Short mmCIF file of C-alpha atoms and ligand atoms in Angstrom, two decimals:
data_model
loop_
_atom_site.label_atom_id
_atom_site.label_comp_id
_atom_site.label_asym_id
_atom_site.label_seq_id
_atom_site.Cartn_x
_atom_site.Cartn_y
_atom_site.Cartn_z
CA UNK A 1 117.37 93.73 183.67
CA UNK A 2 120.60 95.41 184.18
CA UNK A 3 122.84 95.94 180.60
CA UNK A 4 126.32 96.06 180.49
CA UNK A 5 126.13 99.47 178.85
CA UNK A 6 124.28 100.36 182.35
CA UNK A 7 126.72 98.86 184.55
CA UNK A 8 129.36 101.38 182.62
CA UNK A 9 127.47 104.49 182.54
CA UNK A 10 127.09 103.52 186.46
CA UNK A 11 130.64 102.93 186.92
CA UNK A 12 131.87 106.33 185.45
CA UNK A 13 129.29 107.90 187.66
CA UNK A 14 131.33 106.19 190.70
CA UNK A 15 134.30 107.90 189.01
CA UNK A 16 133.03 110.95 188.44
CA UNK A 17 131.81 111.18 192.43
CA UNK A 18 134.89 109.90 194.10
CA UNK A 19 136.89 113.24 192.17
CA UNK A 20 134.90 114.90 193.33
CA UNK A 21 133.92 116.69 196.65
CA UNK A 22 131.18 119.60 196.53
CA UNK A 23 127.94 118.21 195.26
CA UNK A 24 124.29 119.74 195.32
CA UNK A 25 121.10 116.87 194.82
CA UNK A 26 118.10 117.66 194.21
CA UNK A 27 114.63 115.97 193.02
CA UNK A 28 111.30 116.65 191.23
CA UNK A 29 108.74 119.49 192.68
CA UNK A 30 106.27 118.58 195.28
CA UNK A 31 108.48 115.66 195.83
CA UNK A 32 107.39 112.16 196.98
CA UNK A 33 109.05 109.33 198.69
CA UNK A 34 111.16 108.08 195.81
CA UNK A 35 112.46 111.51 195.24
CA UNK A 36 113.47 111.84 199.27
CA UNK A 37 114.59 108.43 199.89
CA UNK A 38 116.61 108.71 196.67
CA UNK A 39 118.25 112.02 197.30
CA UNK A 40 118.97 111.05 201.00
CA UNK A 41 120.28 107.83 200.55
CA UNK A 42 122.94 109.49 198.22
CA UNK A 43 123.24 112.10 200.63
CA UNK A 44 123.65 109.54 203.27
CA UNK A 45 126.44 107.78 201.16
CA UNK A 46 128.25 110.79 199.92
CA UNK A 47 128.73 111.86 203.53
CA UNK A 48 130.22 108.79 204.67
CA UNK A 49 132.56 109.17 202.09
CA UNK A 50 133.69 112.47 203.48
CA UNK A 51 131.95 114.80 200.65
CA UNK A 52 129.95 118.16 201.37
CA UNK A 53 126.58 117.64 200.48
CA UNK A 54 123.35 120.03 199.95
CA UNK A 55 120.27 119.03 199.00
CA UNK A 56 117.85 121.41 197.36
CA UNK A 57 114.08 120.83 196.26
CA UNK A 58 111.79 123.29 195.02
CA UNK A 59 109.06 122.53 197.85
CA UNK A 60 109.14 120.96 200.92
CA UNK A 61 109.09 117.37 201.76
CA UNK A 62 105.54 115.66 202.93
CA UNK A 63 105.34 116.40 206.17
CA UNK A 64 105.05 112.30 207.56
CA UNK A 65 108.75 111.96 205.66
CA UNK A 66 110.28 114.59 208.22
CA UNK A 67 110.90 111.65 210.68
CA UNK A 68 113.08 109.99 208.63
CA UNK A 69 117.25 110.66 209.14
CA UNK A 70 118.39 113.53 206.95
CA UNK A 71 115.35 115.17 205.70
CA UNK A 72 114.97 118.31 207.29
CA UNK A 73 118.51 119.03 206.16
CA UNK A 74 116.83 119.70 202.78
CA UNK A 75 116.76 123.55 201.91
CA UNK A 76 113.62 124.59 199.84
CA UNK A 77 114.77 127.05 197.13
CA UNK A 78 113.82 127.43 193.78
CA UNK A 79 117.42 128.85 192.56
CA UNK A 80 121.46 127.87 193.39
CA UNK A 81 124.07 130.45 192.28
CA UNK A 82 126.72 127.76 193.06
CA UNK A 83 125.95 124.44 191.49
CA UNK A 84 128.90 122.65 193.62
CA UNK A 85 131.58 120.19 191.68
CA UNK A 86 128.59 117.91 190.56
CA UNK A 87 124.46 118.34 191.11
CA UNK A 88 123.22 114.99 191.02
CA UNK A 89 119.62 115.01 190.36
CA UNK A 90 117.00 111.94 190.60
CA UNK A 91 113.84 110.82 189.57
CA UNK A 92 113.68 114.07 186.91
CA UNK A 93 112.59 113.08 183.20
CA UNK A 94 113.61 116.88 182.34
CA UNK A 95 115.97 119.13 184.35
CA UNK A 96 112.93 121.28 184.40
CA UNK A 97 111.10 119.33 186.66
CA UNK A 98 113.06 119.86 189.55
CA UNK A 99 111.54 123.55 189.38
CA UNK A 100 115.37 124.62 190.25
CA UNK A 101 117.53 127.12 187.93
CA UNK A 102 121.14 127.59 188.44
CA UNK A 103 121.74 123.61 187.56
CA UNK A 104 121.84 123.84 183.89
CA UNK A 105 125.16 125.59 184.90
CA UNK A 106 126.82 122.66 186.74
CA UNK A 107 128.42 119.35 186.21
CA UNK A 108 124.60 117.10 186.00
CA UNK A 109 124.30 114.26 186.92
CA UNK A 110 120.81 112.37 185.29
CA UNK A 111 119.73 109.51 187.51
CA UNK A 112 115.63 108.63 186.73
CA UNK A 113 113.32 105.59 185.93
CA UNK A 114 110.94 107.20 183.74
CA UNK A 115 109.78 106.90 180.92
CA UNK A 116 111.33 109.07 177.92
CA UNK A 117 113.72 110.92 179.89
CA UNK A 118 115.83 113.98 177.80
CA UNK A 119 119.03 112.73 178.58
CA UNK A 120 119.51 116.18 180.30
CA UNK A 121 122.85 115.67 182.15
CA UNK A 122 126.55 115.25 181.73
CA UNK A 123 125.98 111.92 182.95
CA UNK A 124 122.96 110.16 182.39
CA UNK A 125 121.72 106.98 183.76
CA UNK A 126 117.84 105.91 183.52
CA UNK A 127 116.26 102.62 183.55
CA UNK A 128 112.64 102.09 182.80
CA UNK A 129 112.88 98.53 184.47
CA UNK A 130 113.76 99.88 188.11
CA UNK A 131 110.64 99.79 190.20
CA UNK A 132 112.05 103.28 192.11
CA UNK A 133 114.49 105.11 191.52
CA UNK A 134 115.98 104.25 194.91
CA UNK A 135 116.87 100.61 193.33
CA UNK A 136 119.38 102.85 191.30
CA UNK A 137 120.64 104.40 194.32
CA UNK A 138 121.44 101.04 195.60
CA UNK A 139 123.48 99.77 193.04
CA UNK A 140 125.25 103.07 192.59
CA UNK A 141 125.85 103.04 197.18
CA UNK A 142 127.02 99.53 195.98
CA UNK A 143 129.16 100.57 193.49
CA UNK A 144 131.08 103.44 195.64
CA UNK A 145 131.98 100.45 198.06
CA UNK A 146 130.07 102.44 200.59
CA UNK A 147 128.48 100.74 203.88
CA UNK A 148 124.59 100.30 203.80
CA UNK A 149 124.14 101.98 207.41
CA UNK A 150 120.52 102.02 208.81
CA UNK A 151 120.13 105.77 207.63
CA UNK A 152 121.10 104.57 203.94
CA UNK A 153 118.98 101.40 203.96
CA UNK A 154 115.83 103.07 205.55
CA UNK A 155 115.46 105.69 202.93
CA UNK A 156 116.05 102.97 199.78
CA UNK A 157 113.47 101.17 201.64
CA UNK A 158 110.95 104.54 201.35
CA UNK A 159 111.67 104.70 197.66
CA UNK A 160 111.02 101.38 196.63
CA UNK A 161 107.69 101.12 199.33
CA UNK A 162 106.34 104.28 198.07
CA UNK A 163 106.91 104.04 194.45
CA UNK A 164 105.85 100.68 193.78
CA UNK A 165 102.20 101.95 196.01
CA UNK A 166 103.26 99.21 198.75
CA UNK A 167 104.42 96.39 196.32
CA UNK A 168 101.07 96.62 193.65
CA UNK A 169 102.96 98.04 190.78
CA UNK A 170 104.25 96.39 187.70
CA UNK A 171 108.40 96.72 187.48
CA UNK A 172 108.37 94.81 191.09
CA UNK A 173 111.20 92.11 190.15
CA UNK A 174 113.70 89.95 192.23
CA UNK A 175 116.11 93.01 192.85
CA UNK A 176 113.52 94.47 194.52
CA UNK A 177 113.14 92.23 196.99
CA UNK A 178 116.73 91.07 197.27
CA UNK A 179 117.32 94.98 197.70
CA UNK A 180 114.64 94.99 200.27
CA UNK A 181 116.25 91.77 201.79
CA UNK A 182 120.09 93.80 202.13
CA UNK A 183 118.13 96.74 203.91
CA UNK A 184 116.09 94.46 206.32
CA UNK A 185 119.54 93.17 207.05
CA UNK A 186 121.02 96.13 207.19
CA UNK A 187 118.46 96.93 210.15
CA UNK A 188 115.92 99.01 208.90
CA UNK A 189 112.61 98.58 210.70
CA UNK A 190 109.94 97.87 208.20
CA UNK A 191 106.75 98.36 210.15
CA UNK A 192 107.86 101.55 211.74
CA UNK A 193 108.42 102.88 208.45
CA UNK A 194 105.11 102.17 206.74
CA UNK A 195 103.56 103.39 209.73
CA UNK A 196 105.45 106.56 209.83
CA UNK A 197 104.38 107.17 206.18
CA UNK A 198 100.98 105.46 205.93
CA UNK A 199 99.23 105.88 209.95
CA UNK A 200 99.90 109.14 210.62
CA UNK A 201 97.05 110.56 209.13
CA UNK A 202 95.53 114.06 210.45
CA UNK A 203 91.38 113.72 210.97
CA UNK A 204 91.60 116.40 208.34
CA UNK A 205 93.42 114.09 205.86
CA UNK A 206 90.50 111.27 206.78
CA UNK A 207 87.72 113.20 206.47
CA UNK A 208 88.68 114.69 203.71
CA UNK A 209 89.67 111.05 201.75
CA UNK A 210 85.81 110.90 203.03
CA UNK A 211 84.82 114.14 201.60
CA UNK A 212 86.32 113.23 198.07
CA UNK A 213 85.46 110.20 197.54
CA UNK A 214 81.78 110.59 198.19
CA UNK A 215 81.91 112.93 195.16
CA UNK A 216 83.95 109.92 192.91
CA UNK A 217 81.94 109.49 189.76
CA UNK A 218 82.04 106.59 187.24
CA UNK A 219 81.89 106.91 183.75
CA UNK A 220 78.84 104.67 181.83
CA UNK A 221 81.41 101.72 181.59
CA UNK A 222 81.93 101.70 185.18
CA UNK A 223 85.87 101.07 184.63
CA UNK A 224 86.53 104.48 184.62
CA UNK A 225 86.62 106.68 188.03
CA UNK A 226 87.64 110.75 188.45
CA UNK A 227 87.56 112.51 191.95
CA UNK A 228 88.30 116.10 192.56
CA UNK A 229 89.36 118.26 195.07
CA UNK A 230 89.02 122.29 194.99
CA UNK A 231 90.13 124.95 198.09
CA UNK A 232 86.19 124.99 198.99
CA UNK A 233 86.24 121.11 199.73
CA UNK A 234 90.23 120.72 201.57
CA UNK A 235 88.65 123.90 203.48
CA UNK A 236 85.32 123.08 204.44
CA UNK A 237 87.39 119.30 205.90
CA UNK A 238 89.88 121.51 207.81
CA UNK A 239 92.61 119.46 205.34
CA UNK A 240 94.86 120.68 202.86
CA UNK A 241 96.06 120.61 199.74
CA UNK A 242 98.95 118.28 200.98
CA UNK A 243 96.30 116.01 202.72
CA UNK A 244 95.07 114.98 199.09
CA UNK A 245 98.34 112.69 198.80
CA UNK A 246 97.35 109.52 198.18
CA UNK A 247 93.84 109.66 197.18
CA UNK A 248 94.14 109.14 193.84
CA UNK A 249 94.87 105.39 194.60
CA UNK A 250 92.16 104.08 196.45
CA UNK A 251 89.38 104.32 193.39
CA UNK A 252 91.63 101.38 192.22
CA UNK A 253 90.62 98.94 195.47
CA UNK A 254 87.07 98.56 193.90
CA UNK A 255 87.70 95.56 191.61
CA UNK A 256 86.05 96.50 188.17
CA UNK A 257 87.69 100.27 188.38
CA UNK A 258 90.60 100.60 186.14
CA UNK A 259 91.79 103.95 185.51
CA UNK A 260 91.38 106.93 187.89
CA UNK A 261 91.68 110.36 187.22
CA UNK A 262 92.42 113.37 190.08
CA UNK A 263 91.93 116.85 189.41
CA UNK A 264 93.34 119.34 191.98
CA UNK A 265 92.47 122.63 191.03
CA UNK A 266 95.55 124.92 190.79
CA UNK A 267 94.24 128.13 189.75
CA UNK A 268 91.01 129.43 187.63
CA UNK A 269 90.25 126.46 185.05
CA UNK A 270 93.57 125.24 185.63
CA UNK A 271 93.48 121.83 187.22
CA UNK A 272 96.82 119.29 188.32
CA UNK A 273 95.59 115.99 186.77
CA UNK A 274 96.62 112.63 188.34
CA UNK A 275 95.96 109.61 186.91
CA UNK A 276 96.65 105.52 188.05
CA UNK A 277 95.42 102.80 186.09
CA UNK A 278 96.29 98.76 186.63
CA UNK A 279 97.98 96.39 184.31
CA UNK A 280 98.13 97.12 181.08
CA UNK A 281 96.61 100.50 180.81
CA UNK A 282 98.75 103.63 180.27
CA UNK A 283 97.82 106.49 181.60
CA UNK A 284 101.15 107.87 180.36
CA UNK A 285 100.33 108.09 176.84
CA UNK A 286 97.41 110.71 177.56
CA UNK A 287 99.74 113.14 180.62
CA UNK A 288 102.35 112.79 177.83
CA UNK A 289 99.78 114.56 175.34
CA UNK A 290 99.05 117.55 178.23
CA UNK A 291 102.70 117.82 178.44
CA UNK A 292 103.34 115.82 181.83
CA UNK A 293 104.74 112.16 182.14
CA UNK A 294 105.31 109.77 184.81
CA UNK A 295 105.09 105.95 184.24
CA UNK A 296 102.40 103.54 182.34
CA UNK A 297 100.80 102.90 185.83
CA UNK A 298 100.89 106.72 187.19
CA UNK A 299 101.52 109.79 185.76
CA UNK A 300 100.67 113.48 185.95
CA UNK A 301 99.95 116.15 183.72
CA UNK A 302 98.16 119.92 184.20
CA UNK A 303 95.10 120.51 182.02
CA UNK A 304 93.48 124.10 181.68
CA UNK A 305 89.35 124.46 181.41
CA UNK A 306 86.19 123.47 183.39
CA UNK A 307 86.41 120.92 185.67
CA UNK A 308 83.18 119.49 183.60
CA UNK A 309 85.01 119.45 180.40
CA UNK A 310 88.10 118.19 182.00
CA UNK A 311 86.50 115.20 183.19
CA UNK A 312 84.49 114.16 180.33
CA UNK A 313 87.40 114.66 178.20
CA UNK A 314 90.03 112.50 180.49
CA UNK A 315 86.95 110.01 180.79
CA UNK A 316 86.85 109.78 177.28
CA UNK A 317 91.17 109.61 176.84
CA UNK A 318 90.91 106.91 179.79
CA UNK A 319 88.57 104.63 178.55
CA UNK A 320 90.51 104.72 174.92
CA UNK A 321 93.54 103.41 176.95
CA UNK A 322 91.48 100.34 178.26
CA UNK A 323 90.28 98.98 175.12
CA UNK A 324 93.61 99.90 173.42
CA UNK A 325 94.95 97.69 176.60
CA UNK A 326 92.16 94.92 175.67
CA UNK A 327 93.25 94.93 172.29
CA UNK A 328 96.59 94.48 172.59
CA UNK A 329 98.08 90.70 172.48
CA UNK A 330 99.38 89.85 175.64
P1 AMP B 1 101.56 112.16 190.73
O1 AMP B 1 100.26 111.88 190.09
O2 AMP B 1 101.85 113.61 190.91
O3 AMP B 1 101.75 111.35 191.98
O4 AMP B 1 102.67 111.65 189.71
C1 AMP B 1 102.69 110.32 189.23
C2 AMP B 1 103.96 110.07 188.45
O5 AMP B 1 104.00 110.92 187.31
C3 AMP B 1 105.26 110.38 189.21
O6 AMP B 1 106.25 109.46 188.79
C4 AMP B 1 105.61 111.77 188.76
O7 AMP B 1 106.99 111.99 188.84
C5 AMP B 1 105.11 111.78 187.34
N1 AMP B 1 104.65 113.11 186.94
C6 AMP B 1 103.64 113.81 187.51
N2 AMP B 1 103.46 115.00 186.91
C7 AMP B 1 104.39 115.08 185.93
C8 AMP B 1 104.74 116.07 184.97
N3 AMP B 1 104.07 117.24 184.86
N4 AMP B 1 105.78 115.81 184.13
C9 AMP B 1 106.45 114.63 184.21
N5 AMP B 1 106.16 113.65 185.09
C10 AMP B 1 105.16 113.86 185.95
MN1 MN B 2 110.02 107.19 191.13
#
């Protein structure tokens, strides 16, 4: 649900944009396709309204999104000395998370959907309710009276496929199909964009889904799944790191799973923790307790320790979640 205090803080955003004419966007660290569709369908829009745009992320995009219009225009830096007229950043809880310094000096712009967002920016716009960030994006295109091209339509369409894990999430709601309906209209090809993103697997990637999952362990309930990947495994597959994208949602395809976590290791007993649940189970309470965040239904964290530890303890935190789920009244 949109509030008229939204459709305000939106409209002086417009404002703010159309005064303006150097502007640097940027989006989390190892970005994913709500962060890229996002930043390139403002890209995309601030172009067309004759603006200089650069877009800076802290890592590269995922390679399969390099197809899409306007992405390898993104520069991968971790620092700007000149933070343009305006940076407009999306799909950031905490200016921190784009991984970026040199926009805490700038004119920010805060446009995000997740939860508990710092209200960062000069500007700041979030909406728990949106099912990507990219929905934003829309209205805000909408509001600049700019023309949803193709390029513009295809990459609101990536946010809103990726981030709601191909229309399975909770916050799907009318808009995002009548959002979905404008950019089908607008002449974006649907199948050749899930196919671009989802079937173009490497064999590495496959057998390395393979590889992982064999290793998937349930906790005594049975509702509870972790997986794990460490350099041994990605190398022994011939996959990488990158390749792991994505596995942490298919533990949730067996019916009676319902939370998952994923532990990459980053370093000596330091592990990148991933975690999906369904319904009613948040799995953002517990990243919010390891310092991460993300959303009720997906959210990240880093933990430090054993992998042994690490999974008995997020076992543990994962199954609380589920009964505190049960016991709420629906
Ligand atoms: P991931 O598991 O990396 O795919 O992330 C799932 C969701 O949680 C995404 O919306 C991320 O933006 C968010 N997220 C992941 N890690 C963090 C973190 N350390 N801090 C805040 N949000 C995070
Ligand atoms: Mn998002």
């Amino acid at each position: 649900m949109t509030t008229a205090t939204e459709v305000s803080v939106r409209a002086r955003i417009a404002d703010e944009i159309r005064r303006r004419q150097r502007f640097v966007l940027s989006s989390h660290v190892r970005p994913d396709g709500d962060a890229i569709g996002s930043q390139l369908a403002m890209a995309f829009a601030l172009w067309q309204l004759g603006k200089e745009v650069r877009l800076v992320n802290h890592d590269a995009p995922p390679t399969p999104m390099m197809v899409f219009p306007g992405v390898p225009k993104i520069e991968v830096s971790s620092h700007v000395e000149d933070p343009g007229d305006a940076v407009i950043v999306m799909e950031c809880g905490e200016l921190s998370r784009t991984g970026v310094e040199g926009f805490e000096r700038g004119f920010v712009i805060n446009i995000d959907h997740h939860l508990g967002n710092t209200g960062y920016g000069t500007l700041n716009w979030f909406d728990t309710s949106a099912a990507a960030c990219g929905e934003m994006v829309f209205d805000l295109v909408r509001e600049l009276g700019v023309q949803l091209t193709p390029e513009i339509a295809t990459h609101v369409y990536i946010a809103i496929l990726t981030d709601t894990g191909s229309f399975h999430y909770s916050n799907i709601s009318p808009q995002t199909f009548d959002i979905c309906r404008q950019c089908v209209e607008a002449g974006i090809d649907p199948p050749a964009i899930a196919g671009a993103i989802y079937d173009s697997n490497s064999l590495g990637r496959l057998k390395l889904f393979g590889a992982v999952l064999s290793k998937m362990e349930l906790d005594a309930s049975g509702h509870v799944a972790t997986v794990y990947v460490d350099q041994k495994l990605a190398t022994e597959c011939g996959g990488t790191y990158e390749d792991t994208e994505g596995i942490v949602n298919l533990p949730l395809t067996v019916k009676e799973i319902e939370a998952v976590a994923f532990f990459k290791e980053a370093g000596p007993d330091d592990w990148r923790v991933s975690m999906r649940s369904k319904g009613e189970v948040d799995v953002n309470a517990i990243a919010k307790q390891f310092g991460g965040g993300g959303h009720k239904n997906a959210s990240g964290c880093n933990a430090r320790g054993t992998f042994e530890d690490l999974k008995l303890l997020f076992q543990r935190l994962l199954l609380e979640q589920i009964e505190a789920a049960r016991a709420r009244p629906t």
